[in-house]
JSON list of C-alpha atoms in Angstrom, two decimals:
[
{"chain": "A", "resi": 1, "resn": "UNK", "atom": "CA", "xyz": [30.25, 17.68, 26.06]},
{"chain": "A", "resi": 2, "resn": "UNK", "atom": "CA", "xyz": [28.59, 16.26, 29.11]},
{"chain": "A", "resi": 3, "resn": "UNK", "atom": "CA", "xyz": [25.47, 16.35, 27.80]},
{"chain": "A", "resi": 4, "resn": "UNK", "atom": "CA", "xyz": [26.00, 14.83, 24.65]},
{"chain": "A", "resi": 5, "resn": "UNK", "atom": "CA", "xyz": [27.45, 11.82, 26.59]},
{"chain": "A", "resi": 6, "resn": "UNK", "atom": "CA", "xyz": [24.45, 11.53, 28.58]},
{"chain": "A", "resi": 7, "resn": "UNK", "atom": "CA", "xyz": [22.67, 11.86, 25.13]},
{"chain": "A", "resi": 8, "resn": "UNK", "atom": "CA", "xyz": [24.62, 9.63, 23.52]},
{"chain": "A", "resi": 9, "resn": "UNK", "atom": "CA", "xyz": [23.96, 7.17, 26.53]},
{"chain": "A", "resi": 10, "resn": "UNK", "atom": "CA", "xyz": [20.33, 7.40, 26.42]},
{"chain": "A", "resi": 11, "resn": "UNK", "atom": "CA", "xyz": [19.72, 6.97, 22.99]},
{"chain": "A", "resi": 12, "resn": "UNK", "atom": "CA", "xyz": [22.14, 3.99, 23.06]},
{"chain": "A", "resi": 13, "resn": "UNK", "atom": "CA", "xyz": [20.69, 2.35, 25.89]},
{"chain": "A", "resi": 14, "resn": "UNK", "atom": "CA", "xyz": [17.04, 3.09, 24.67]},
{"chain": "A", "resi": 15, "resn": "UNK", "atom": "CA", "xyz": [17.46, 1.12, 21.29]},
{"chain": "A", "resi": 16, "resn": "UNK", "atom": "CA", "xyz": [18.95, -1.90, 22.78]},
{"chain": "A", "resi": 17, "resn": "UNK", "atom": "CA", "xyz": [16.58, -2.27, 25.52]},
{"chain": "A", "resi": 18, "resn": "UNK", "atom": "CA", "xyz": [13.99, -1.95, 22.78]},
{"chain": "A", "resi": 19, "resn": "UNK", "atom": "CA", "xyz": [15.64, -4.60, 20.59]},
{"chain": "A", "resi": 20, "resn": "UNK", "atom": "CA", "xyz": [15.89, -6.73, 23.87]},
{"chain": "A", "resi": 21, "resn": "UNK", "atom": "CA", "xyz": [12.14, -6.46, 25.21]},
{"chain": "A", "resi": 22, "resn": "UNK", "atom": "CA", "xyz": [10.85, -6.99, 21.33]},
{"chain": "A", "resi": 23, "resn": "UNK", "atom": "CA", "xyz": [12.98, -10.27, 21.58]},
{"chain": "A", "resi": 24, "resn": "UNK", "atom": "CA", "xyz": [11.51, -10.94, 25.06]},
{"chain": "A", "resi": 25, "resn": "UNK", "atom": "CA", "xyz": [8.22, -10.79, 24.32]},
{"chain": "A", "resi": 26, "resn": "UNK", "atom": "CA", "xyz": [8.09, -12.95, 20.81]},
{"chain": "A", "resi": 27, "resn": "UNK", "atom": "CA", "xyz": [10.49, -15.40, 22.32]},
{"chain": "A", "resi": 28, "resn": "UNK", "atom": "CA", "xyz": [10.68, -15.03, 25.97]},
{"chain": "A", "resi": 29, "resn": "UNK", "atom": "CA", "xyz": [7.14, -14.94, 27.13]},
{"chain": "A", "resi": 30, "resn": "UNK", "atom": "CA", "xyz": [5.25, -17.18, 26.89]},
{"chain": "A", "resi": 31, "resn": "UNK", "atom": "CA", "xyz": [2.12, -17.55, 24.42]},
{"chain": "A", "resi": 32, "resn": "UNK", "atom": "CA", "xyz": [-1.17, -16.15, 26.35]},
{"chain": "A", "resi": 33, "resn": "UNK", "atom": "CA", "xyz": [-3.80, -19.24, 26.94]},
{"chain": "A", "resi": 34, "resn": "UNK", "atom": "CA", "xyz": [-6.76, -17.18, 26.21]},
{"chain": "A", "resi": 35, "resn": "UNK", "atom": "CA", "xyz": [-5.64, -14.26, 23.68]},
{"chain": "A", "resi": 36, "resn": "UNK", "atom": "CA", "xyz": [-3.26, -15.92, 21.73]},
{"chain": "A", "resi": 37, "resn": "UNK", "atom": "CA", "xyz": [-0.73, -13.89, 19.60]},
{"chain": "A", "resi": 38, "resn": "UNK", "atom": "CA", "xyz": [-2.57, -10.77, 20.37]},
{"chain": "A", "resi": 39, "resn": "UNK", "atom": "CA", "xyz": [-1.61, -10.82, 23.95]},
{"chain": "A", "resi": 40, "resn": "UNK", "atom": "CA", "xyz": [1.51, -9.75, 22.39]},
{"chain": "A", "resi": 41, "resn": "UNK", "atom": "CA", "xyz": [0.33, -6.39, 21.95]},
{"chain": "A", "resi": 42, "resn": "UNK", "atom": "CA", "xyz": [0.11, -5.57, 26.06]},
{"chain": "A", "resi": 43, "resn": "UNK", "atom": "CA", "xyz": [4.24, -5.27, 25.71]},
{"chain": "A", "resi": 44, "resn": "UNK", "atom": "CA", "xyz": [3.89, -2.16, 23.85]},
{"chain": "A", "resi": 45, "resn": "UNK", "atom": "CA", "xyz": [0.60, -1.15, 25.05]},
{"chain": "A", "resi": 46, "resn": "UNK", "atom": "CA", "xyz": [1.32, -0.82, 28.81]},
{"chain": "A", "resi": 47, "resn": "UNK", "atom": "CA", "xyz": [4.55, 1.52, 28.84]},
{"chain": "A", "resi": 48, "resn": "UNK", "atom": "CA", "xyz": [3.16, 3.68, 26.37]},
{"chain": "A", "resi": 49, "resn": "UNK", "atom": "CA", "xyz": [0.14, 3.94, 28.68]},
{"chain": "A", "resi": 50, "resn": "UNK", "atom": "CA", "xyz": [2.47, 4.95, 31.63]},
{"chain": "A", "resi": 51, "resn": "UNK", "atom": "CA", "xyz": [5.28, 7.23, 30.35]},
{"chain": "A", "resi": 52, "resn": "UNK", "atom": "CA", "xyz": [2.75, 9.79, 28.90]},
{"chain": "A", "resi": 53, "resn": "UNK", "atom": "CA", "xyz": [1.83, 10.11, 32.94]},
{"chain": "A", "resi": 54, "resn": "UNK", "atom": "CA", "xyz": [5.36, 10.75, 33.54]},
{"chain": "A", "resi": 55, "resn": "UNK", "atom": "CA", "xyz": [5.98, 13.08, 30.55]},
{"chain": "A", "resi": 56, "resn": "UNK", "atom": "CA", "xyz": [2.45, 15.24, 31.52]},
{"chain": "A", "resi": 57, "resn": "UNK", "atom": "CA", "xyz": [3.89, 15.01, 34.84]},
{"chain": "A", "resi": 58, "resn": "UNK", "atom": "CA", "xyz": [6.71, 16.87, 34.08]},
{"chain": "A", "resi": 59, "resn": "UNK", "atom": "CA", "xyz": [4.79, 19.32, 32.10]},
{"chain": "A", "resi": 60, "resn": "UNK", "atom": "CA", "xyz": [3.08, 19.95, 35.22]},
{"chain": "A", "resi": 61, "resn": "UNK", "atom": "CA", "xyz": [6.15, 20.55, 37.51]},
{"chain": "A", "resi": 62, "resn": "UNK", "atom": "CA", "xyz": [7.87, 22.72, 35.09]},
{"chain": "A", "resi": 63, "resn": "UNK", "atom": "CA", "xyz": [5.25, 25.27, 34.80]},
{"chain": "A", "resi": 64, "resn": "UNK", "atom": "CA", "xyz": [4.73, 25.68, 38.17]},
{"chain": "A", "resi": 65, "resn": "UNK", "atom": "CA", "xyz": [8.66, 26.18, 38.30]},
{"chain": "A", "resi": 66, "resn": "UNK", "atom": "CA", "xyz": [8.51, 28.64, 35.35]},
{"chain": "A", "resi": 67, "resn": "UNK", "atom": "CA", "xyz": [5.73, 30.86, 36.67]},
{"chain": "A", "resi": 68, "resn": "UNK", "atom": "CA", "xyz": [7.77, 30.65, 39.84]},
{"chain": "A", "resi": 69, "resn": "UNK", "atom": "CA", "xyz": [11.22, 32.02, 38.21]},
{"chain": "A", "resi": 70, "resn": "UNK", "atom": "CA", "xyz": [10.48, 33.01, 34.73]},
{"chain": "A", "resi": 71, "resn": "UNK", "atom": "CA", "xyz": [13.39, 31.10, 33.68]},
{"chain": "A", "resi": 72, "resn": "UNK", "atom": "CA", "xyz": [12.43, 30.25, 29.58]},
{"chain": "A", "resi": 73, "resn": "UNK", "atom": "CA", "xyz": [13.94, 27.02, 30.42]},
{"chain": "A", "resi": 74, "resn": "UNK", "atom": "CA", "xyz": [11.31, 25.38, 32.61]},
{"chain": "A", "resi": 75, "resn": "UNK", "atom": "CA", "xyz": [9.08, 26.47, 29.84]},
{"chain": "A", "resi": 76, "resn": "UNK", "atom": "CA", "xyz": [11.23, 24.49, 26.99]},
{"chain": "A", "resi": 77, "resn": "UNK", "atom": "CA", "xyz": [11.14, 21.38, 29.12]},
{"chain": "A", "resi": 78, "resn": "UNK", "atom": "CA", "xyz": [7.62, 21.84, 29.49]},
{"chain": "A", "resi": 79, "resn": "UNK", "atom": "CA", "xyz": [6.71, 22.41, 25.62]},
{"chain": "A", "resi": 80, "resn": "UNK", "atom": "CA", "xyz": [9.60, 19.34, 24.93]},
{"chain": "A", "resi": 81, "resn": "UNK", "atom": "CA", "xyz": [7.35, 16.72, 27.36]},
{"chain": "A", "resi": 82, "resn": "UNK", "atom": "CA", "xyz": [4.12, 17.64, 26.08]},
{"chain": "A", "resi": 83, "resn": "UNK", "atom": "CA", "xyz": [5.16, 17.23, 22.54]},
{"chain": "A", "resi": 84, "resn": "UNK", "atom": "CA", "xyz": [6.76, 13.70, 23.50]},
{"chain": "A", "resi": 85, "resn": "UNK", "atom": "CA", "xyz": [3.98, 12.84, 25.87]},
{"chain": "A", "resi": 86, "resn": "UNK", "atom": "CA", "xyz": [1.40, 13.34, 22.91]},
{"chain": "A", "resi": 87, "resn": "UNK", "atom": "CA", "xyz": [3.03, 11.27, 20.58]},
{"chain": "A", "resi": 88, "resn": "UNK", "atom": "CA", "xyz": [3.17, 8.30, 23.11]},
{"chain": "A", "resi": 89, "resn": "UNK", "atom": "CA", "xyz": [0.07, 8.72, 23.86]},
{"chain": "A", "resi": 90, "resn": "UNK", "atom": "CA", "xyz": [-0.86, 8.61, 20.49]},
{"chain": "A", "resi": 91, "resn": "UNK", "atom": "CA", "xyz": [0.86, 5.58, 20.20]},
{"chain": "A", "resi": 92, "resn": "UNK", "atom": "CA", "xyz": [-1.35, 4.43, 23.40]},
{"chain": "A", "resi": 93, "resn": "UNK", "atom": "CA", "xyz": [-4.61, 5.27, 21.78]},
{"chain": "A", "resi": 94, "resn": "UNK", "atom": "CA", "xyz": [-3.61, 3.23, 18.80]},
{"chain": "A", "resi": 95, "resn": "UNK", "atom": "CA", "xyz": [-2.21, 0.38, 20.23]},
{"chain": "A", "resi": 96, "resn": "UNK", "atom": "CA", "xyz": [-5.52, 0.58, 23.00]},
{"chain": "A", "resi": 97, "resn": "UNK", "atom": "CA", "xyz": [-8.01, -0.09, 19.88]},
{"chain": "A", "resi": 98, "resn": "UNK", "atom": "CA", "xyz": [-6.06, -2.92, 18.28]},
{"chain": "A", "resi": 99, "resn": "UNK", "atom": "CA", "xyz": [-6.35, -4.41, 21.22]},
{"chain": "A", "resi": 100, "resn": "UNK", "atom": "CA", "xyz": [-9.75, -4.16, 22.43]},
{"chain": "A", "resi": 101, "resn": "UNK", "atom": "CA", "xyz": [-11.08, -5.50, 19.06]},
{"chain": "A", "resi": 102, "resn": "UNK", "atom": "CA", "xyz": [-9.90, -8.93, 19.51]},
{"chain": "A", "resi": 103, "resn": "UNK", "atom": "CA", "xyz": [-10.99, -8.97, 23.30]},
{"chain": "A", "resi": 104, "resn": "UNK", "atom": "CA", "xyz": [-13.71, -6.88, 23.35]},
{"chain": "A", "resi": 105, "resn": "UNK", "atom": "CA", "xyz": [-14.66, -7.47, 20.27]},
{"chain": "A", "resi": 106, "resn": "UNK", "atom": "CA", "xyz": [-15.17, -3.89, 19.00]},
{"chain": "A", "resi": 107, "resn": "UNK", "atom": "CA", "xyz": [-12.65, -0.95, 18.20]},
{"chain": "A", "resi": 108, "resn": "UNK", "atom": "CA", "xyz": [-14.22, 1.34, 20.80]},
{"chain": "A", "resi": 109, "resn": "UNK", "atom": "CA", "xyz": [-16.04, 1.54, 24.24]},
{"chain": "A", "resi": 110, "resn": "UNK", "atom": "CA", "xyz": [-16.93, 4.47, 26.04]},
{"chain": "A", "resi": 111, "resn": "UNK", "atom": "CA", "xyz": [-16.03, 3.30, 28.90]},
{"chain": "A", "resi": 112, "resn": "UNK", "atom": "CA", "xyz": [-14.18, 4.93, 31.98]},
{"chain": "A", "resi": 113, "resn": "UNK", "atom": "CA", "xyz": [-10.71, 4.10, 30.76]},
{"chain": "A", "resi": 114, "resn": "UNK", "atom": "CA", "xyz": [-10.33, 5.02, 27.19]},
{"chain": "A", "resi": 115, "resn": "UNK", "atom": "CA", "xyz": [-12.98, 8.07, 27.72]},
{"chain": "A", "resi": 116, "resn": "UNK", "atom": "CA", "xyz": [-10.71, 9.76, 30.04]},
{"chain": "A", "resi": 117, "resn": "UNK", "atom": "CA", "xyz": [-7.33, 8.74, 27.79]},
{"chain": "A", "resi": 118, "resn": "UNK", "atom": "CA", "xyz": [-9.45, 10.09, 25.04]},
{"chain": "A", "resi": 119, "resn": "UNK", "atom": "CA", "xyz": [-9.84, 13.57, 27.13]},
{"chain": "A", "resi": 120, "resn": "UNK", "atom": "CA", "xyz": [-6.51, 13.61, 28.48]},
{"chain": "A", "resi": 121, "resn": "UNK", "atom": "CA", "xyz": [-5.38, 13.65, 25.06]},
{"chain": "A", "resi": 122, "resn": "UNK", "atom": "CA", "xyz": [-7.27, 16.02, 23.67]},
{"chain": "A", "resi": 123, "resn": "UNK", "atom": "CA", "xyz": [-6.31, 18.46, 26.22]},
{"chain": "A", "resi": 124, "resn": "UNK", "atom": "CA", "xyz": [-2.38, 18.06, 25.80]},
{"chain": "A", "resi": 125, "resn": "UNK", "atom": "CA", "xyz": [-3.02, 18.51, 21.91]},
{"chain": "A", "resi": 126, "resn": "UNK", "atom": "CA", "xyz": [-4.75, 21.68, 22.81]},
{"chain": "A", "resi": 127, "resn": "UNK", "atom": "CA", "xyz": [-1.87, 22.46, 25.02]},
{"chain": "A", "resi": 128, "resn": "UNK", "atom": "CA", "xyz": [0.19, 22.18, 21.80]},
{"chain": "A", "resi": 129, "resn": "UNK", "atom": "CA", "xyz": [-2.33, 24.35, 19.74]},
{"chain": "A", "resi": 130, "resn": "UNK", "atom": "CA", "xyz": [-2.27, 26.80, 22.05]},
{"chain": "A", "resi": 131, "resn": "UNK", "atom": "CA", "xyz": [1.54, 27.01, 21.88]},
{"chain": "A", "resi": 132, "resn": "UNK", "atom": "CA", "xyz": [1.67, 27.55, 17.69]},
{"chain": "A", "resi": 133, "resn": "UNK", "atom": "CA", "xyz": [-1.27, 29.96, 18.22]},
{"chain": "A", "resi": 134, "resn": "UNK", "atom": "CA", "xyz": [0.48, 32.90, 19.90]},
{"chain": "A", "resi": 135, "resn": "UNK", "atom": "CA", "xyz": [3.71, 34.45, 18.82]},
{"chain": "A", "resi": 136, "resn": "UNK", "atom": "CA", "xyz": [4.65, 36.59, 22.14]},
{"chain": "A", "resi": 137, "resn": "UNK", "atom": "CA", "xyz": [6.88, 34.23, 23.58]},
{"chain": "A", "resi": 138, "resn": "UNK", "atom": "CA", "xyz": [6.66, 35.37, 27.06]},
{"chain": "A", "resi": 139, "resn": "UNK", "atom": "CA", "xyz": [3.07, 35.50, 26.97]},
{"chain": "A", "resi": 140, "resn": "UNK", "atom": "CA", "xyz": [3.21, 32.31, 24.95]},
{"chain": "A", "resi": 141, "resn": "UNK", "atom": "CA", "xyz": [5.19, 30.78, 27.89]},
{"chain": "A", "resi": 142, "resn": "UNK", "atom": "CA", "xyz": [2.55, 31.94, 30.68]},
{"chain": "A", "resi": 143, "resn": "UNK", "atom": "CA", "xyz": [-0.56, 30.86, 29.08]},
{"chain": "A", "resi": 144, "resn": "UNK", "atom": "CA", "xyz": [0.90, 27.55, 28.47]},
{"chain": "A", "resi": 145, "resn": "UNK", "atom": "CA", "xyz": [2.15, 26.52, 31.68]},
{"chain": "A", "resi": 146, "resn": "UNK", "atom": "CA", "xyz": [-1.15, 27.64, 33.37]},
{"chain": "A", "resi": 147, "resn": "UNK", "atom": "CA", "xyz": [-2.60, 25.18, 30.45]},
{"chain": "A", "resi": 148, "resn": "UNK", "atom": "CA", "xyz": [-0.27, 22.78, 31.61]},
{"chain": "A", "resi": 149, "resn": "UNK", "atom": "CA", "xyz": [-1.18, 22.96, 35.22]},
{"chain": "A", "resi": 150, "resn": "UNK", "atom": "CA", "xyz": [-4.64, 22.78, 34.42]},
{"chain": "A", "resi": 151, "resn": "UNK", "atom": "CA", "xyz": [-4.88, 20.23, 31.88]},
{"chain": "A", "resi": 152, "resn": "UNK", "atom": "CA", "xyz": [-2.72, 17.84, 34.60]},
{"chain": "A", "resi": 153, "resn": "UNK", "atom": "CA", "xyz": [-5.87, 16.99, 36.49]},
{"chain": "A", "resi": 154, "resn": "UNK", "atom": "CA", "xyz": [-7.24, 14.99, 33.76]},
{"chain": "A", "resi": 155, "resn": "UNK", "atom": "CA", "xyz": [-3.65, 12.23, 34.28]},
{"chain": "A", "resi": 156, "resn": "UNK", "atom": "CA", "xyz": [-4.57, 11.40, 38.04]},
{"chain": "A", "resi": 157, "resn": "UNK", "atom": "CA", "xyz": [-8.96, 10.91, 36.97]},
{"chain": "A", "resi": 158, "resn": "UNK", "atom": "CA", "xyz": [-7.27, 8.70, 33.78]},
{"chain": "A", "resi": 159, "resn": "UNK", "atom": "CA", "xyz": [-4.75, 6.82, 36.09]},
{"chain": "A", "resi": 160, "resn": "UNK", "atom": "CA", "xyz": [-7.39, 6.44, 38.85]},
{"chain": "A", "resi": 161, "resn": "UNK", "atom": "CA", "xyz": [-10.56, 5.98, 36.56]},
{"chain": "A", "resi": 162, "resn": "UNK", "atom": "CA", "xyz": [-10.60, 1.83, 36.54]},
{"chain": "A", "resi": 163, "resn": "UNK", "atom": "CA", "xyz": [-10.43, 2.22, 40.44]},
{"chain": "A", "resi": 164, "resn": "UNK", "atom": "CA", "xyz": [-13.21, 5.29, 40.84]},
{"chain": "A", "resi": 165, "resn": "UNK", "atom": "CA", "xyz": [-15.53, 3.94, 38.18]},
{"chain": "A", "resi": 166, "resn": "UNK", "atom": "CA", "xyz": [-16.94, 0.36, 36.70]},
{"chain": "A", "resi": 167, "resn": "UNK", "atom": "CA", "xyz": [-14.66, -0.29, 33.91]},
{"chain": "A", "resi": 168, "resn": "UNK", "atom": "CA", "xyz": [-14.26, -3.14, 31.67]},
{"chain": "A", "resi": 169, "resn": "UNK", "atom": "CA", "xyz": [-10.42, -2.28, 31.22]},
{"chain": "A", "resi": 170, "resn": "UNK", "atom": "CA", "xyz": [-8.46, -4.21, 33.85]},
{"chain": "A", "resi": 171, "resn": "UNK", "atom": "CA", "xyz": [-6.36, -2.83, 36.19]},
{"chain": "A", "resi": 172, "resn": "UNK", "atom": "CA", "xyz": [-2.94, -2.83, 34.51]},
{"chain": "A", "resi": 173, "resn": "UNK", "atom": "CA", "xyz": [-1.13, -2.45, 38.16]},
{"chain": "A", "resi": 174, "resn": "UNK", "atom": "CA", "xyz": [-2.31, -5.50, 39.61]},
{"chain": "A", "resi": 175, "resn": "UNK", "atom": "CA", "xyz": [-1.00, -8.53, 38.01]},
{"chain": "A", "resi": 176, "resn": "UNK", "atom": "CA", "xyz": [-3.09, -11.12, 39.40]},
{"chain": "A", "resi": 177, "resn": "UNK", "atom": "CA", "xyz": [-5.93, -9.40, 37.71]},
{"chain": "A", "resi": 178, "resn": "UNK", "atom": "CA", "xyz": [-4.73, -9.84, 34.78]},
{"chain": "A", "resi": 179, "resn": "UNK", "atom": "CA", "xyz": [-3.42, -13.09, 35.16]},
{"chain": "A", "resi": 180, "resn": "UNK", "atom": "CA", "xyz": [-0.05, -12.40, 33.76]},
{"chain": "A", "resi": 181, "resn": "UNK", "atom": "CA", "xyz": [2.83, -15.17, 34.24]},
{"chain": "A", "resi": 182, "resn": "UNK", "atom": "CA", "xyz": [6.17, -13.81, 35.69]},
{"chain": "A", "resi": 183, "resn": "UNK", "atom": "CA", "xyz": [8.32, -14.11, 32.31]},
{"chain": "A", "resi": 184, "resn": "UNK", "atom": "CA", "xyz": [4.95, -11.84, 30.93]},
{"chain": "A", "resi": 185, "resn": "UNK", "atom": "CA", "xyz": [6.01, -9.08, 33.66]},
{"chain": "A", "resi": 186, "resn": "UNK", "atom": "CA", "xyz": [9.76, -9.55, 33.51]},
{"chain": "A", "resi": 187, "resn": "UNK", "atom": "CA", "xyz": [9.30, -8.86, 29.92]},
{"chain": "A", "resi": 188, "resn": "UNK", "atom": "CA", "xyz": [6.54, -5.64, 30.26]},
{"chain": "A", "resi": 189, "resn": "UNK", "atom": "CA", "xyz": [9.06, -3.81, 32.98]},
{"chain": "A", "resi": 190, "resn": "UNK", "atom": "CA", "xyz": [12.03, -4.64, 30.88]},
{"chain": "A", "resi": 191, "resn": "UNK", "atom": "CA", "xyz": [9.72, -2.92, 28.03]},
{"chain": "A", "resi": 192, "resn": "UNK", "atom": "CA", "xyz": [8.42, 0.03, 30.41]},
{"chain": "A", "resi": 193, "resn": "UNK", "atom": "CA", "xyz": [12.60, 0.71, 31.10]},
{"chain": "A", "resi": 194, "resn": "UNK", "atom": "CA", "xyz": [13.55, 1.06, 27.46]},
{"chain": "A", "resi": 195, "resn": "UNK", "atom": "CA", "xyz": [10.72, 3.39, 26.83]},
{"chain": "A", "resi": 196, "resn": "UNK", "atom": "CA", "xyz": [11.78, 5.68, 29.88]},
{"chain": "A", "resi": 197, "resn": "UNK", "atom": "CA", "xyz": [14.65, 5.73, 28.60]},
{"chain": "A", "resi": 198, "resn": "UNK", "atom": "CA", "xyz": [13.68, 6.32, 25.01]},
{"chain": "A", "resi": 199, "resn": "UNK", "atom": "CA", "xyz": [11.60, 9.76, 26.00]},
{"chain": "A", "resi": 200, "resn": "UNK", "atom": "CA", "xyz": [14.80, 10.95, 27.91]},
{"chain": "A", "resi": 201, "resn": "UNK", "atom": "CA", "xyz": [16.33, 10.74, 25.55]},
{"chain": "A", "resi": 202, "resn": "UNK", "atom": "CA", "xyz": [13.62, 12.06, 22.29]},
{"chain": "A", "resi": 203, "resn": "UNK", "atom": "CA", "xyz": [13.48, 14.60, 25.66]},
{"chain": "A", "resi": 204, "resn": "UNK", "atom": "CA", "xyz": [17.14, 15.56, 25.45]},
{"chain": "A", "resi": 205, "resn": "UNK", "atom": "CA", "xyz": [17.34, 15.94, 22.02]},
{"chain": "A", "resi": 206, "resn": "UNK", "atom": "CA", "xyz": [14.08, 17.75, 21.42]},
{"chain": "A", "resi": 207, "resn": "UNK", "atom": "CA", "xyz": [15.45, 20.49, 23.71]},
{"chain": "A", "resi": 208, "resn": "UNK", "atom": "CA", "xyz": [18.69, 20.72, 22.12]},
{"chain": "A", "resi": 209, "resn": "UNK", "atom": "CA", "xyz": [16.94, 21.38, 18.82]},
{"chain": "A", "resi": 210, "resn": "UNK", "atom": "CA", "xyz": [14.43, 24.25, 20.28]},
{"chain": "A", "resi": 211, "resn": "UNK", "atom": "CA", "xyz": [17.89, 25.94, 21.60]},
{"chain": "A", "resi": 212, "resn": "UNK", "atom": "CA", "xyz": [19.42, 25.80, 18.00]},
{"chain": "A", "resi": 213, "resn": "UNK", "atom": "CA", "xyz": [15.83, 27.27, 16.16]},
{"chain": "A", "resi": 214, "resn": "UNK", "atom": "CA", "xyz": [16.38, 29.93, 18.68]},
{"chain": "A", "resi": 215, "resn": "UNK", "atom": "CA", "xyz": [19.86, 30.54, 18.18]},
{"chain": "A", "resi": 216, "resn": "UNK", "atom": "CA", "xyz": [19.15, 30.29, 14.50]},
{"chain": "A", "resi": 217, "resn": "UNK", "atom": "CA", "xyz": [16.39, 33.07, 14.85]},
{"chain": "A", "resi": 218, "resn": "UNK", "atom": "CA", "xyz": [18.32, 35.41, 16.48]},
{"chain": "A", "resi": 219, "resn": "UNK", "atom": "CA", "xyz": [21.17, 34.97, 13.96]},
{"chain": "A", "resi": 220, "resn": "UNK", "atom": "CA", "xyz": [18.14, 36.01, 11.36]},
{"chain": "A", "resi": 221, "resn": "UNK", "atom": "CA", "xyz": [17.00, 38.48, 13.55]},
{"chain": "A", "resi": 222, "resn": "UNK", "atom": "CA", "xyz": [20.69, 40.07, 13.59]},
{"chain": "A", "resi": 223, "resn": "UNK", "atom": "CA", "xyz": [21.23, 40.25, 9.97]},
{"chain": "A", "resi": 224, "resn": "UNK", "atom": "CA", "xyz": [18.00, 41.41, 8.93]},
{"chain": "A", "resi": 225, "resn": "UNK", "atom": "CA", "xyz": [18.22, 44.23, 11.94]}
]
């Protein structure tokens, strides 16, 4: 009962502060000098860029805790995050090249940024593979959280990659570099909240629904036995 409250909550919360930052940043902030209506895009852009980091990040704690205790639900939270993460991230990628065109010019740059976002994602949807390739769930469970451990390095080289390397992708955590008013931020954290919110939530609810499969599989497992 709690948790469908806190569910309940999330997913509530999530969707308004959605509705609210869309309405902030069409009619809120103001129009970009240089960009134009394109500008726009950074809203959505910039907390999808950041909540995959927390979502891998979780990935990353969990396993450690599930190798610790061998408790299968460490290793559902992990799977859950990953899953979530990816999709974000997805959305990231996507959102990335529509906006480089216009600035940059082109849909793609191998440059520091988007080579390691490229890499991080790839290894998260190998993460993924690697869970639908093996049907032993316990050793299912241990080769994916040492994936998940492993695969964690490449968040901190993406994060850090416009600081370690040249880059032509600004750094997103210093608003005077790019030159961003203060209705602009007001209306990017206000965006960055929602979307916390909104993978608690997908979180919560993509958990819930890997208990029931189970639950429904060893119904199956009890009739057919």
């Amino acid at each position: 009962m709690k948790n469908k409250i806190v569910r309940g909550f999330l997913g509530m919360a999530s969707f308004i502060g959605i509705f609210i930052s869309l309405y902030m940043a069409f009619f809120y902030a103001p129009l970009d000098k240089n960009l134009g209506v394109v500008q726009k895009i950074f809203y959505i852009h910039f907390p999808v860029a950041i909540v995959p980091y927390f979502a891998f990040l979780v990935v990353f704690i969990c396993s450690i805790i599930y190798l610790k205790t061998r408790d299968r639900k460490w290793d559902k939270i992990a799977y859950a995050s990953a899953e979530i993460g990816l999709v974000i991230d997805t959305a990231l990628l996507v959102t990335g090249t529509i906006f480089v065109k216009p600035t940059w010019g082109v849909w793609w740059v191998w440059e520091p940024r988007l080579t390691t976002s490229l890499i991080m994602w790839l290894l998260y949807a190998g993460y993924l593979m690697l869970y639908y390739s093996v049907d032993d769930i316990e050793r299912k469970s241990r080769l994916t959280a040492v994936f998940g451990i492993v695969a964690f390095i490449s968040v901190p080289i993406s994060f850090m990659s416009i600081r370690w390397w040249r880059s032509a992708h600004p750094l997103m955590l210093a608003p005077k570099n790019i030159a961003l008013d203060t209705p602009m931020w007001i209306t990017t954290l206000v965006f960055l909240a929602s979307m916390t919110l909104f993978y608690l939530y997908l979180l919560g609810q993509r958990i819930r629904m890997i208990n029931l499969q189970e639950e429904i599989q060893d119904l199956k497992d009890e009739i057919g036995g």
